[in-house]
CSV table of C-alpha atoms in Angstrom, one decimal:
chain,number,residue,atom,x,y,z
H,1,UNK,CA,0.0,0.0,0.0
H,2,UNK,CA,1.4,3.2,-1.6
H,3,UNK,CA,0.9,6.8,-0.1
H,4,UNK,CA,2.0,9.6,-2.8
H,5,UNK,CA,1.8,12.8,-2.1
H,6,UNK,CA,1.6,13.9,-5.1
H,7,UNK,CA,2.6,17.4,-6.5
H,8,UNK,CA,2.7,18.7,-2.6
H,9,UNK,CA,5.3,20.6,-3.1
H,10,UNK,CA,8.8,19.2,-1.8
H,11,UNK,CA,7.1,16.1,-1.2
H,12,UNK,CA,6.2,15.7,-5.2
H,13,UNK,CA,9.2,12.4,-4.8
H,14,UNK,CA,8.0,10.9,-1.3
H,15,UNK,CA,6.3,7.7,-1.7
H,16,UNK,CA,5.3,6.1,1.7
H,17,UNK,CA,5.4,1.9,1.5
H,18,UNK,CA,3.7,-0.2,3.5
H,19,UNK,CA,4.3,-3.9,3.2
H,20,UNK,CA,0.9,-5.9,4.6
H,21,UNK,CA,0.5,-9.3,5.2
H,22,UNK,CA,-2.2,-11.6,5.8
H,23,UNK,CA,-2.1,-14.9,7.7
H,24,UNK,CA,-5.0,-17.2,9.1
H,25,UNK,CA,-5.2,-17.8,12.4
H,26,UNK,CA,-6.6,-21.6,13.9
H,27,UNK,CA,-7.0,-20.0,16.8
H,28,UNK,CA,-9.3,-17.1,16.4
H,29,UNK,CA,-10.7,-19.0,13.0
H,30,UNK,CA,-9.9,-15.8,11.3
H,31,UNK,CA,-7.1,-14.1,9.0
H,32,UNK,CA,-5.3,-11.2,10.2
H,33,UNK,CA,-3.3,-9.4,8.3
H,34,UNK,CA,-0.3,-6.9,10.0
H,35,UNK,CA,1.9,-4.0,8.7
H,36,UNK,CA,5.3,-5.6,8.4
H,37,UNK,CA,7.4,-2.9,6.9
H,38,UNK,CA,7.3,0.6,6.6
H,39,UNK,CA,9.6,2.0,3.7
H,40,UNK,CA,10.4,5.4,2.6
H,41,UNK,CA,11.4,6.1,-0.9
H,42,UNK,CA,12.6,9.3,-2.1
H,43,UNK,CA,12.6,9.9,-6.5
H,44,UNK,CA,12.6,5.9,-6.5
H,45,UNK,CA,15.0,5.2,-4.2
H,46,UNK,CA,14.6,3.8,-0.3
H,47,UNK,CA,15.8,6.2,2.1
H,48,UNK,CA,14.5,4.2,5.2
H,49,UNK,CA,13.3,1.0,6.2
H,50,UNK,CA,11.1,0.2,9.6
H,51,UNK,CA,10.3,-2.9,10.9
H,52,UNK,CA,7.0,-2.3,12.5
H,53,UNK,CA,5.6,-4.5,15.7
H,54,UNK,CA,2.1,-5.0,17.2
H,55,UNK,CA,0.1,-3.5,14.3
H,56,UNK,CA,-2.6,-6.3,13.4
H,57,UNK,CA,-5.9,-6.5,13.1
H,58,UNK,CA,-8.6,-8.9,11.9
H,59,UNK,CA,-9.2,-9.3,8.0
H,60,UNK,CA,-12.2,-7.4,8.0
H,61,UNK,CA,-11.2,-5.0,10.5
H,62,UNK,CA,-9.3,-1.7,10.4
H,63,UNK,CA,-6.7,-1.1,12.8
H,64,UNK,CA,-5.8,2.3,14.6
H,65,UNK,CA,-3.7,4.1,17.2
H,66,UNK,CA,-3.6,7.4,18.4
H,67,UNK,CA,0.4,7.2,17.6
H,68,UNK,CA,2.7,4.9,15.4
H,69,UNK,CA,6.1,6.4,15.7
H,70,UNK,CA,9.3,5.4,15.8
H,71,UNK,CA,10.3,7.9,18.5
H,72,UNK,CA,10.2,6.1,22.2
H,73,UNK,CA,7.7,8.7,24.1
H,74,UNK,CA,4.8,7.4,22.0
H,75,UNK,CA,6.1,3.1,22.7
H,76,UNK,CA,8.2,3.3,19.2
H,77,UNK,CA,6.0,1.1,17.1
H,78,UNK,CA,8.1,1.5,14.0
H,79,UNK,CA,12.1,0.0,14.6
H,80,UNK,CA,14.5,0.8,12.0
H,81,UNK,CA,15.6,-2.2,10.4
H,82,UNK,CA,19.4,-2.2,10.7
H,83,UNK,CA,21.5,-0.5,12.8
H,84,UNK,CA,24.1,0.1,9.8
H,85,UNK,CA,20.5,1.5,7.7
H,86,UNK,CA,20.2,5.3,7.5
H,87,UNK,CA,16.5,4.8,8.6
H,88,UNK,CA,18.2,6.1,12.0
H,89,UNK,CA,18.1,9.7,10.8
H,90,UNK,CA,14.9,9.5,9.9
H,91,UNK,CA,12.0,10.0,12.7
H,92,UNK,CA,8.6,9.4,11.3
H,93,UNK,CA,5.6,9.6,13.5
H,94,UNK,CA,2.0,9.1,12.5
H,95,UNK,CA,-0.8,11.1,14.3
H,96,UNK,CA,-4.5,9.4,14.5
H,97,UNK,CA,-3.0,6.4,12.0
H,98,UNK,CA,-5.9,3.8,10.6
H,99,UNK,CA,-5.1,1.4,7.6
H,100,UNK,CA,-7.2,-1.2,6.2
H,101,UNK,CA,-5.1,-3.5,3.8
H,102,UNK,CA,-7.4,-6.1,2.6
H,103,UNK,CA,-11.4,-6.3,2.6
H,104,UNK,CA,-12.6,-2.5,2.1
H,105,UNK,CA,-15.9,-2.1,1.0
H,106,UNK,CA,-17.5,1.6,-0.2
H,107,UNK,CA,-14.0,3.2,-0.1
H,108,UNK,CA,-14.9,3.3,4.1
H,109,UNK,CA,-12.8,1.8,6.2
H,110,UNK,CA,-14.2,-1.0,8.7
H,111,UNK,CA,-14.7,-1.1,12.2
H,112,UNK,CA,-11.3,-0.6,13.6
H,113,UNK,CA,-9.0,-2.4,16.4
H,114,UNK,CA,-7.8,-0.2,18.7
H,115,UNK,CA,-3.9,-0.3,19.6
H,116,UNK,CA,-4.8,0.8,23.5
H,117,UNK,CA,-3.8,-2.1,25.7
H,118,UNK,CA,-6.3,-3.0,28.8
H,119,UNK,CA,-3.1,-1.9,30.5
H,120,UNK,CA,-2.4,1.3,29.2
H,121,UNK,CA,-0.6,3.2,32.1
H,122,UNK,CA,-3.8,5.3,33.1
H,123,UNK,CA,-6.3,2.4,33.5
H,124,UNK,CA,-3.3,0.9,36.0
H,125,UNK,CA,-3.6,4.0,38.3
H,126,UNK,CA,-7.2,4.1,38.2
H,127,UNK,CA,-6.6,0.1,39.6
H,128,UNK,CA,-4.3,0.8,42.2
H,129,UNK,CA,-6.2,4.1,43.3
H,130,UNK,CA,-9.1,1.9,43.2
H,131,UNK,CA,-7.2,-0.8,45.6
H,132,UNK,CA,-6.0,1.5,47.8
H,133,UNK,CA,-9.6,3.3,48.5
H,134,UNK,CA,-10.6,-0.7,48.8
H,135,UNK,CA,-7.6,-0.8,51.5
H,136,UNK,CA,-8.6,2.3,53.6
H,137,UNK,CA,-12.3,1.2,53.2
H,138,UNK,CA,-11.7,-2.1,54.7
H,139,UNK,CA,-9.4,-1.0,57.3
H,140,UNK,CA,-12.3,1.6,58.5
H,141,UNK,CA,-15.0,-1.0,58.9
H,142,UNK,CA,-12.3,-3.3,60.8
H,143,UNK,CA,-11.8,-0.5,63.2
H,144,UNK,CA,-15.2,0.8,63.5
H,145,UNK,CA,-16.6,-2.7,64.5
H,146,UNK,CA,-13.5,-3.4,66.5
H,147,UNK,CA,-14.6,-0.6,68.4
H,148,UNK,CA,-18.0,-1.3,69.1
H,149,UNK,CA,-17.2,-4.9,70.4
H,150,UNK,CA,-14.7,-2.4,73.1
H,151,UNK,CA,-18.0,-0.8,74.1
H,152,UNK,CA,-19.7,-3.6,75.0
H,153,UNK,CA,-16.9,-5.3,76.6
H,154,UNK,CA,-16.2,-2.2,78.5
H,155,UNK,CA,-20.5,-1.8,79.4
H,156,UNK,CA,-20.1,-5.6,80.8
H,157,UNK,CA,-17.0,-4.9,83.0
H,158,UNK,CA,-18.3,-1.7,84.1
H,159,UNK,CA,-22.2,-3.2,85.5
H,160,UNK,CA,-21.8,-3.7,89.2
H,161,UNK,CA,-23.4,-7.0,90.0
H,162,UNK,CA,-24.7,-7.3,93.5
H,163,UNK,CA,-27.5,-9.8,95.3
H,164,UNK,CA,-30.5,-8.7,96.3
H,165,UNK,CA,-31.8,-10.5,99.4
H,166,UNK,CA,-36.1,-11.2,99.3
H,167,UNK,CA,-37.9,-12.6,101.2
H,168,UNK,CA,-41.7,-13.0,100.7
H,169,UNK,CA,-44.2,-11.9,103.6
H,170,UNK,CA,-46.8,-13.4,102.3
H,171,UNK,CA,-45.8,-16.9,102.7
H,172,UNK,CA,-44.3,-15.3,106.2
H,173,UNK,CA,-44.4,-18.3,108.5
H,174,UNK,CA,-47.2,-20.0,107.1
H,175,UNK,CA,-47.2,-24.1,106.8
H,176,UNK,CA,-47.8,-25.6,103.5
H,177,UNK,CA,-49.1,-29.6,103.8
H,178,UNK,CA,-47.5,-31.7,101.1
H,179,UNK,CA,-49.3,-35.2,100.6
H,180,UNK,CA,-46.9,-37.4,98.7
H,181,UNK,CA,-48.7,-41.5,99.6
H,182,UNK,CA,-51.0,-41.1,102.4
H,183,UNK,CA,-48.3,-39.1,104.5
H,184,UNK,CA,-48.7,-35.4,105.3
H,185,UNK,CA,-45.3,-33.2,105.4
H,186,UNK,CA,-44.5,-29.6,106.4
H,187,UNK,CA,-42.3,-27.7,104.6
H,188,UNK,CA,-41.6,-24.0,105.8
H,189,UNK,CA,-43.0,-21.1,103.6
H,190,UNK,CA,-40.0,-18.5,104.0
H,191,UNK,CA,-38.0,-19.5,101.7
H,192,UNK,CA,-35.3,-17.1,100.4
H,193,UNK,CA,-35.1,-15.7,96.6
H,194,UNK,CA,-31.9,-14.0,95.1
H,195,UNK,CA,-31.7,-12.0,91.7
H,196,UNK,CA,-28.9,-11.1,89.8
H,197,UNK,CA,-28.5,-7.4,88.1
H,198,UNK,CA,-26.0,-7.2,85.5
């Protein structure tokens, strides 16, 4: 795939290459294809040569990316091929990049696979600011019911318990007969009761 710029120019010469491939997949029982190379020729002649890495995408999908560079701050997507090639003088960076190689339909490209990992470096902090609000939460309930078993520990010590002596006048000194088999038995009415308060 071929982009010419044209009469643009100083760019009239500038031809950017890119070598696609397509391989099926057992797997995901699909093909994929992938940007292998990146090539930059100048009046017919290749000034620089990238090897590029992690740019696939289903068949009938697009692919894109925010950033395909070969410059480290944006994760250097594009490696020059050699270190003796001159494609190290060279720093080419692609802003809002989307290709389609193989299965375009309309001249539109397809629903597109994003290049964002599900561990890009902001979705990490929002997992361990996430774990860490988990943390403090679970350390507050610890301590707030840790605290109310204190209280009642503390409400049990503090009860005084003491023994109230009754006696009950109404039985006073009363006899009450008990027939157990034909014999008749006294038993004395004042008994003694205790409670316990605590």
């Amino acid at each position: 795939l071929s982009l010419k710029f044209g009469d643009v120019g100083n760019l009239k010469g500038l031809v950017i290459r890119f070598l696609l491939t397509t391989s099926y997949y057992q797997l995901s029982v699909q093909n994929w294809f992938s940007l292998h190379k990146l090539q930059l020729l100048y009046n017919h002649s290749i000034q620089a040569t990238f090897n590029a890495t992690r740019i696939y995408a289903p068949a009938s999908y697009s692919y894109h990316c925010e950033h395909v560079s070969s410059l480290q701050r944006y994760d250097a997507l594009l490696i020059p091929s050699s270190a003796n090639d001159l494609s190290k003088l060279w720093e080419v960076t692609f802003t809002d990049f989307q290709i389609q190689g193989f299965n375009i339909q309309e001249g539109h490209f397809a629903y597109a696979k994003d290049c964002a990992t599900f561990f890009s470096p902001a979705i990490l902090m929002g997992l361990v600011m996430s774990l860490i609000l988990l943390l403090v939460l679970a350390y507050a309930l610890h301590m707030l019911i840790y605290l109310k078993s204190l209280d009642r520990h503390y409400e049990y010590k503090a009860a005084s318990a003491y023994f109230a002596q009754m006696k009950d006048n109404d039985m006073g000194d009363e006899k009450e007969p008990l027939r157990s088999s034909g014999n008749e038995s006294d038993e004395l009415g004042n008994q003694q009761f205790y409670k316990i308060y605590i």
